[in-house]
PDB file of C-alpha atoms in Angstrom:
ATOM      1  CA  MET A   1     -28.175  47.744 -35.317  1.00 54.00           C
ATOM      2  CA  SER A   2     -29.133  45.277 -31.884  1.00 77.00           C
ATOM      3  CA  THR A   3     -33.696  45.880 -33.188  1.00 83.00           C
ATOM      4  CA  THR A   4     -32.069  44.262 -36.206  1.00 92.00           C
ATOM      5  CA  SER A   5     -31.406  41.260 -37.163  1.00 94.00           C
ATOM      6  CA  ALA A   6     -27.649  41.768 -39.119  1.00 94.00           C
ATOM      7  CA  PRO A   7     -25.773  38.228 -37.597  1.00 95.00           C
ATOM      8  CA  PHE A   8     -22.502  38.505 -38.004  1.00 96.00           C
ATOM      9  CA  GLY A   9     -21.466  34.410 -37.331  1.00 97.00           C
ATOM     10  CA  LEU A  10     -18.646  34.363 -34.049  1.00 97.00           C
ATOM     11  CA  VAL A  11     -16.346  37.390 -34.719  1.00 97.00           C
ATOM     12  CA  PRO A  12     -12.909  37.724 -32.263  1.00 97.00           C
ATOM     13  CA  ALA A  13     -13.248  40.365 -30.763  1.00 96.00           C
ATOM     14  CA  PHE A  14     -10.570  41.061 -27.685  1.00 95.00           C
ATOM     15  CA  HIS A  15      -7.849  38.176 -25.275  1.00 94.00           C
ATOM     16  CA  PRO A  16      -7.219  39.592 -21.911  1.00 90.00           C
ATOM     17  CA  SER A  17      -3.506  39.961 -23.521  1.00 89.00           C
ATOM     18  CA  GLY A  18      -4.722  42.545 -25.842  1.00 90.00           C
ATOM     19  CA  THR A  19      -2.816  40.232 -28.922  1.00 89.00           C
ATOM     20  CA  LEU A  20      -5.251  36.929 -30.931  1.00 89.00           C
ATOM     21  CA  ARG A  21      -2.913  34.643 -31.927  1.00 88.00           C
ATOM     22  CA  PRO A  22      -4.178  32.307 -35.069  1.00 92.00           C
ATOM     23  CA  ALA A  23      -3.330  29.189 -34.977  1.00 96.00           C
ATOM     24  CA  VAL A  24      -2.890  27.331 -38.841  1.00 97.00           C
ATOM     25  CA  TYR A  25      -4.758  24.168 -38.912  1.00 98.00           C
ATOM     26  CA  SER A  26      -5.447  21.824 -42.665  1.00 98.00           C
ATOM     27  CA  ILE A  27      -8.275  21.395 -44.204  1.00 98.00           C
ATOM     28  CA  ALA A  28      -9.060  17.851 -45.641  1.00 97.00           C
ATOM     29  CA  THR A  29      -8.810  18.156 -49.531  1.00 96.00           C
ATOM     30  CA  GLY A  30     -11.897  17.996 -50.967  1.00 96.00           C
ATOM     31  CA  TYR A  31     -13.890  17.906 -47.597  1.00 98.00           C
ATOM     32  CA  ALA A  32     -17.378  18.110 -48.423  1.00 97.00           C
ATOM     33  CA  THR A  33     -18.430  20.748 -46.480  1.00 97.00           C
ATOM     34  CA  GLY A  34     -17.771  24.004 -46.780  1.00 97.00           C
ATOM     35  CA  ILE A  35     -16.707  26.150 -44.376  1.00 98.00           C
ATOM     36  CA  LEU A  36     -17.494  29.917 -44.109  1.00 98.00           C
ATOM     37  CA  ALA A  37     -15.228  32.667 -41.993  1.00 98.00           C
ATOM     38  CA  ASN A  38     -16.362  32.861 -38.016  1.00 98.00           C
ATOM     39  CA  GLN A  39     -18.226  29.921 -37.844  1.00 98.00           C
ATOM     40  CA  PRO A  40     -16.794  27.267 -35.215  1.00 98.00           C
ATOM     41  CA  VAL A  41     -14.806  24.512 -36.113  1.00 98.00           C
ATOM     42  CA  LYS A  42     -13.216  21.246 -34.366  1.00 98.00           C
ATOM     43  CA  LEU A  43     -10.723  19.751 -34.361  1.00 97.00           C
ATOM     44  CA  HIS A  44     -11.104  16.808 -36.510  1.00 97.00           C
ATOM     45  CA  THR A  45      -9.837  12.857 -35.541  1.00 96.00           C
ATOM     46  CA  ASP A  46      -7.096  12.794 -38.462  1.00 96.00           C
ATOM     47  CA  GLY A  47      -6.088  16.552 -37.183  1.00 95.00           C
ATOM     48  CA  THR A  48      -7.429  18.573 -40.093  1.00 97.00           C
ATOM     49  CA  ILE A  49     -10.618  21.189 -39.465  1.00 98.00           C
ATOM     50  CA  GLN A  50     -14.213  20.426 -39.445  1.00 98.00           C
ATOM     51  CA  ALA A  51     -16.907  22.358 -39.340  1.00 98.00           C
ATOM     52  CA  ALA A  52     -18.819  22.340 -36.478  1.00 97.00           C
ATOM     53  CA  ALA A  53     -22.519  20.849 -35.718  1.00 96.00           C
ATOM     54  CA  VAL A  54     -24.475  22.781 -32.779  1.00 96.00           C
ATOM     55  CA  GLY A  55     -23.286  20.903 -29.306  1.00 93.00           C
ATOM     56  CA  ASP A  56     -20.396  19.852 -31.085  1.00 95.00           C
ATOM     57  CA  ARG A  57     -16.898  20.903 -29.011  1.00 95.00           C
ATOM     58  CA  PHE A  58     -14.681  22.894 -30.935  1.00 97.00           C
ATOM     59  CA  ILE A  59     -11.759  25.093 -31.220  1.00 96.00           C
ATOM     60  CA  GLY A  60     -12.143  28.028 -32.409  1.00 97.00           C
ATOM     61  CA  THR A  61     -13.369  29.913 -35.157  1.00 98.00           C
ATOM     62  CA  PHE A  62     -12.789  29.957 -39.352  1.00 98.00           C
ATOM     63  CA  GLN A  63     -10.440  33.033 -39.935  1.00 97.00           C
ATOM     64  CA  GLY A  64      -9.881  32.083 -43.298  1.00 97.00           C
ATOM     65  CA  VAL A  65      -7.421  29.466 -45.508  1.00 98.00           C
ATOM     66  CA  THR A  66      -4.934  29.611 -48.064  1.00 98.00           C
ATOM     67  CA  TYR A  67      -4.364  27.062 -50.740  1.00 98.00           C
ATOM     68  CA  THR A  68      -3.046  25.792 -53.466  1.00 97.00           C
ATOM     69  CA  GLY A  69      -5.085  25.068 -56.081  1.00 95.00           C
ATOM     70  CA  THR A  70      -5.297  22.096 -59.021  1.00 94.00           C
ATOM     71  CA  ASP A  71      -4.243  23.969 -61.021  1.00 96.00           C
ATOM     72  CA  GLY A  72      -0.999  25.483 -59.393  1.00 96.00           C
ATOM     73  CA  VAL A  73      -2.184  29.245 -58.808  1.00 97.00           C
ATOM     74  CA  GLN A  74      -2.022  29.479 -55.149  1.00 97.00           C
ATOM     75  CA  ARG A  75      -4.922  30.994 -54.200  1.00 97.00           C
ATOM     76  CA  PHE A  76      -6.434  32.689 -50.760  1.00 97.00           C
ATOM     77  CA  SER A  77     -10.226  32.886 -49.187  1.00 97.00           C
ATOM     78  CA  ASN A  78     -12.749  33.087 -46.429  1.00 97.00           C
ATOM     79  CA  GLN A  79     -13.931  30.494 -47.136  1.00 97.00           C
ATOM     80  CA  TRP A  80     -13.887  27.091 -47.255  1.00 97.00           C
ATOM     81  CA  THR A  81     -15.960  25.249 -50.451  1.00 96.00           C
ATOM     82  CA  ALA A  82     -17.061  22.464 -50.447  1.00 97.00           C
ATOM     83  CA  SER A  83     -14.943  19.514 -52.150  1.00 97.00           C
ATOM     84  CA  THR A  84     -12.629  22.080 -53.452  1.00 96.00           C
ATOM     85  CA  ALA A  85      -9.618  19.862 -54.259  1.00 96.00           C
ATOM     86  CA  GLY A  86      -5.382  21.381 -53.281  1.00 96.00           C
ATOM     87  CA  THR A  87      -1.857  21.219 -51.261  1.00 97.00           C
ATOM     88  CA  ASN A  88      -1.277  23.015 -48.888  1.00 97.00           C
ATOM     89  CA  ILE A  89      -4.159  24.029 -47.237  1.00 98.00           C
ATOM     90  CA  GLN A  90      -3.905  25.964 -44.290  1.00 98.00           C
ATOM     91  CA  ALA A  91      -6.756  26.765 -42.571  1.00 98.00           C
ATOM     92  CA  THR A  92      -6.562  29.907 -39.959  1.00 98.00           C
ATOM     93  CA  VAL A  93      -7.637  29.539 -36.618  1.00 98.00           C
ATOM     94  CA  SER A  94      -8.573  31.951 -33.581  1.00 95.00           C
ATOM     95  CA  LEU A  95      -7.292  28.637 -31.288  1.00 92.00           C
ATOM     96  CA  ASP A  96      -6.744  30.150 -27.707  1.00 91.00           C
ATOM     97  CA  PRO A  97      -9.648  29.389 -24.965  1.00 92.00           C
ATOM     98  CA  SER A  98      -9.220  32.606 -23.461  1.00 94.00           C
ATOM     99  CA  ILE A  99     -10.013  35.073 -26.126  1.00 96.00           C
ATOM    100  CA  ILE A 100     -13.867  35.866 -26.420  1.00 97.00           C
ATOM    101  CA  TYR A 101     -15.944  36.981 -28.799  1.00 98.00           C
ATOM    102  CA  ASN A 102     -19.016  38.728 -30.367  1.00 98.00           C
ATOM    103  CA  ILE A 103     -21.934  37.136 -31.211  1.00 98.00           C
ATOM    104  CA  GLN A 104     -25.071  38.397 -31.375  1.00 98.00           C
ATOM    105  CA  ALA A 105     -28.823  36.313 -30.550  1.00 98.00           C
ATOM    106  CA  ASN A 106     -31.148  35.912 -32.126  1.00 97.00           C
ATOM    107  CA  ALA A 107     -34.103  36.824 -29.242  1.00 97.00           C
ATOM    108  CA  THR A 108     -33.942  39.409 -26.524  1.00 97.00           C
ATOM    109  CA  MET A 109     -31.779  39.157 -23.511  1.00 97.00           C
ATOM    110  CA  ALA A 110     -31.750  40.934 -19.698  1.00 97.00           C
ATOM    111  CA  VAL A 111     -28.491  41.513 -18.017  1.00 97.00           C
ATOM    112  CA  SER A 112     -29.635  38.627 -16.024  1.00 97.00           C
ATOM    113  CA  THR A 113     -28.054  35.840 -18.924  1.00 97.00           C
ATOM    114  CA  ILE A 114     -24.685  37.090 -17.739  1.00 97.00           C
ATOM    115  CA  GLY A 115     -23.072  33.496 -17.352  1.00 96.00           C
ATOM    116  CA  GLY A 116     -25.403  31.666 -19.052  1.00 96.00           C
ATOM    117  CA  GLN A 117     -24.193  28.537 -21.442  1.00 96.00           C
ATOM    118  CA  TYR A 118     -25.796  29.428 -25.301  1.00 97.00           C
ATOM    119  CA  ASP A 119     -25.381  27.130 -28.486  1.00 97.00           C
ATOM    120  CA  PHE A 120     -25.580  28.418 -31.459  1.00 97.00           C
ATOM    121  CA  THR A 121     -27.884  28.423 -34.218  1.00 96.00           C
ATOM    122  CA  ALA A 122     -26.798  26.127 -36.785  1.00 95.00           C
ATOM    123  CA  ALA A 123     -24.425  26.893 -39.648  1.00 92.00           C
ATOM    124  CA  SER A 124     -25.600  29.868 -42.503  1.00 93.00           C
ATOM    125  CA  GLY A 125     -24.777  32.111 -44.356  1.00 95.00           C
ATOM    126  CA  SER A 126     -22.794  34.418 -47.330  1.00 95.00           C
ATOM    127  CA  THR A 127     -21.057  32.177 -50.459  1.00 93.00           C
ATOM    128  CA  THR A 128     -21.039  35.328 -51.954  1.00 94.00           C
ATOM    129  CA  THR A 129     -19.433  37.638 -48.788  1.00 94.00           C
ATOM    130  CA  GLY A 130     -17.789  34.573 -47.422  1.00 95.00           C
ATOM    131  CA  LEU A 131     -19.131  35.412 -43.796  1.00 96.00           C
ATOM    132  CA  SER A 132     -20.689  32.959 -41.634  1.00 97.00           C
ATOM    133  CA  THR A 133     -24.827  34.171 -40.511  1.00 97.00           C
ATOM    134  CA  GLN A 134     -24.936  32.248 -37.294  1.00 97.00           C
ATOM    135  CA  MET A 135     -26.428  33.157 -34.355  1.00 98.00           C
ATOM    136  CA  LEU A 136     -26.881  33.268 -30.265  1.00 98.00           C
ATOM    137  CA  ASP A 137     -29.718  31.081 -30.040  1.00 98.00           C
ATOM    138  CA  VAL A 138     -30.976  32.182 -26.477  1.00 97.00           C
ATOM    139  CA  ALA A 139     -33.770  29.690 -26.376  1.00 96.00           C
ATOM    140  CA  SER A 140     -31.184  26.503 -25.996  1.00 96.00           C
ATOM    141  CA  VAL A 141     -30.123  28.532 -22.711  1.00 94.00           C
ATOM    142  CA  ALA A 142     -28.444  24.558 -20.515  1.00 92.00           C
ATOM    143  CA  ALA A 143     -26.265  24.291 -17.696  1.00 88.00           C
ATOM    144  CA  ASN A 144     -23.892  22.979 -19.935  1.00 89.00           C
ATOM    145  CA  ALA A 145     -23.619  25.234 -23.746  1.00 94.00           C
ATOM    146  CA  SER A 146     -21.386  25.807 -26.107  1.00 95.00           C
ATOM    147  CA  LEU A 147     -20.866  29.360 -25.167  1.00 97.00           C
ATOM    148  CA  GLN A 148     -21.053  31.578 -21.947  1.00 96.00           C
ATOM    149  CA  VAL A 149     -21.505  35.137 -22.433  1.00 98.00           C
ATOM    150  CA  VAL A 150     -19.762  37.240 -19.844  1.00 97.00           C
ATOM    151  CA  GLY A 151     -21.479  40.876 -20.898  1.00 97.00           C
ATOM    152  CA  LEU A 152     -22.423  43.236 -23.485  1.00 98.00           C
ATOM    153  CA  THR A 153     -20.604  43.900 -26.200  1.00 97.00           C
ATOM    154  CA  PRO A 154     -20.174  47.598 -25.650  1.00 95.00           C
ATOM    155  CA  GLY A 155     -21.070  50.095 -28.678  1.00 92.00           C
ATOM    156  CA  PRO A 156     -24.459  52.896 -29.608  1.00 90.00           C
ATOM    157  CA  ASP A 157     -27.992  50.766 -29.946  1.00 92.00           C
ATOM    158  CA  ASN A 158     -26.843  47.839 -28.389  1.00 96.00           C
ATOM    159  CA  ALA A 159     -28.261  47.184 -25.246  1.00 96.00           C
ATOM    160  CA  TRP A 160     -30.103  44.638 -22.665  1.00 97.00           C
ATOM    161  CA  GLY A 161     -33.185  44.022 -23.332  1.00 96.00           C
ATOM    162  CA  ASP A 162     -32.839  44.598 -26.953  1.00 96.00           C
ATOM    163  CA  ALA A 163     -34.808  42.526 -29.716  1.00 96.00           C
ATOM    164  CA  TYR A 164     -30.809  41.340 -31.634  1.00 97.00           C
ATOM    165  CA  PRO A 165     -28.543  42.568 -28.985  1.00 98.00           C
ATOM    166  CA  ILE A 166     -25.028  42.108 -30.013  1.00 98.00           C
ATOM    167  CA  VAL A 167     -23.550  39.917 -26.119  1.00 98.00           C
ATOM    168  CA  GLN A 168     -19.260  39.195 -25.693  1.00 98.00           C
ATOM    169  CA  VAL A 169     -19.423  35.698 -25.428  1.00 98.00           C
ATOM    170  CA  ARG A 170     -16.269  32.117 -24.504  1.00 96.00           C
ATOM    171  CA  ILE A 171     -16.196  28.872 -25.505  1.00 96.00           C
ATOM    172  CA  SER A 172     -17.771  26.731 -22.682  1.00 94.00           C
ATOM    173  CA  GLU A 173     -17.185  23.675 -23.913  1.00 93.00           C
ATOM    174  CA  HIS A 174     -13.494  23.665 -26.273  1.00 94.00           C
ATOM    175  CA  GLN A 175     -12.934  20.895 -27.471  1.00 93.00           C
ATOM    176  CA  MET A 176      -8.775  21.006 -25.330  1.00 91.00           C
ATOM    177  CA  VAL A 177     -10.017  22.456 -22.203  1.00 88.00           C
ATOM    178  CA  ALA A 178     -12.254  20.850 -19.434  1.00 77.00           C
ATOM    179  CA  ASP A 179     -15.890  22.395 -19.477  1.00 70.00           C
ATOM    180  CA  VAL A 180     -16.483  25.931 -17.585  1.00 67.00           C
ATOM    181  CA  ALA A 181     -18.736  25.659 -15.414  1.00 66.00           C
ATOM    182  CA  GLN A 182     -21.785  27.997 -15.891  1.00 61.00           C
ATOM    183  CA  PHE A 183     -21.409  30.502 -13.025  1.00 55.00           C
TER     184      PHE A 183
END
C-alpha cells in the first residue's frame, strides 16, 4: 500500500481514551465550498464549520452531514455539496485535539521525522465517493505546521522509507488549543 499513492484524507484512527466522540456543528445553508469526508474543517466566526485551507488552524475532520433539503426530505451524506440549501444542517466532526489520525504522505519519510510538523496538501477528492484525497505534504516541514507526526501506522507493506508511507499524526495547530511545539 505505501508504495502506491492512494490517499484517503485525514482519517481518525484512535483516541488515547479508547473512544472517538464526534461533535456536531452546523454548516451555513448555501455554503459555496464542497467538503469531503476526512477533510480538515475549521470554525467560522458565525459558529458554523467550513473547509480548512492549507495553513489554517482547524478543529478536526468532516465525517458527514444530515440536513433537510428544500423539498422537505431529510438526507445523509458523507460530503457537503457546494451551495446546498437546507435546514437543520448537522455536520459530524472529529473534534477532540487528542485524536490520532492516519494520513498518507506524498513522499518518502524516515523514522527521524517523528515529532516533525507538516501541512496537508490542498483540498482534493472525489465527489463520486465523497472522500478526500488530501495527503501529508512532506515538503512543507516547518517549526509550526498543521500536523505533527507521532509514528508509522501499523500494517502490512507500510514502512519508513517507502514511497508513500501512511503515518499517524495529531493536530498541532488545533483551532481551540495553543500550538503544540515541535519536539
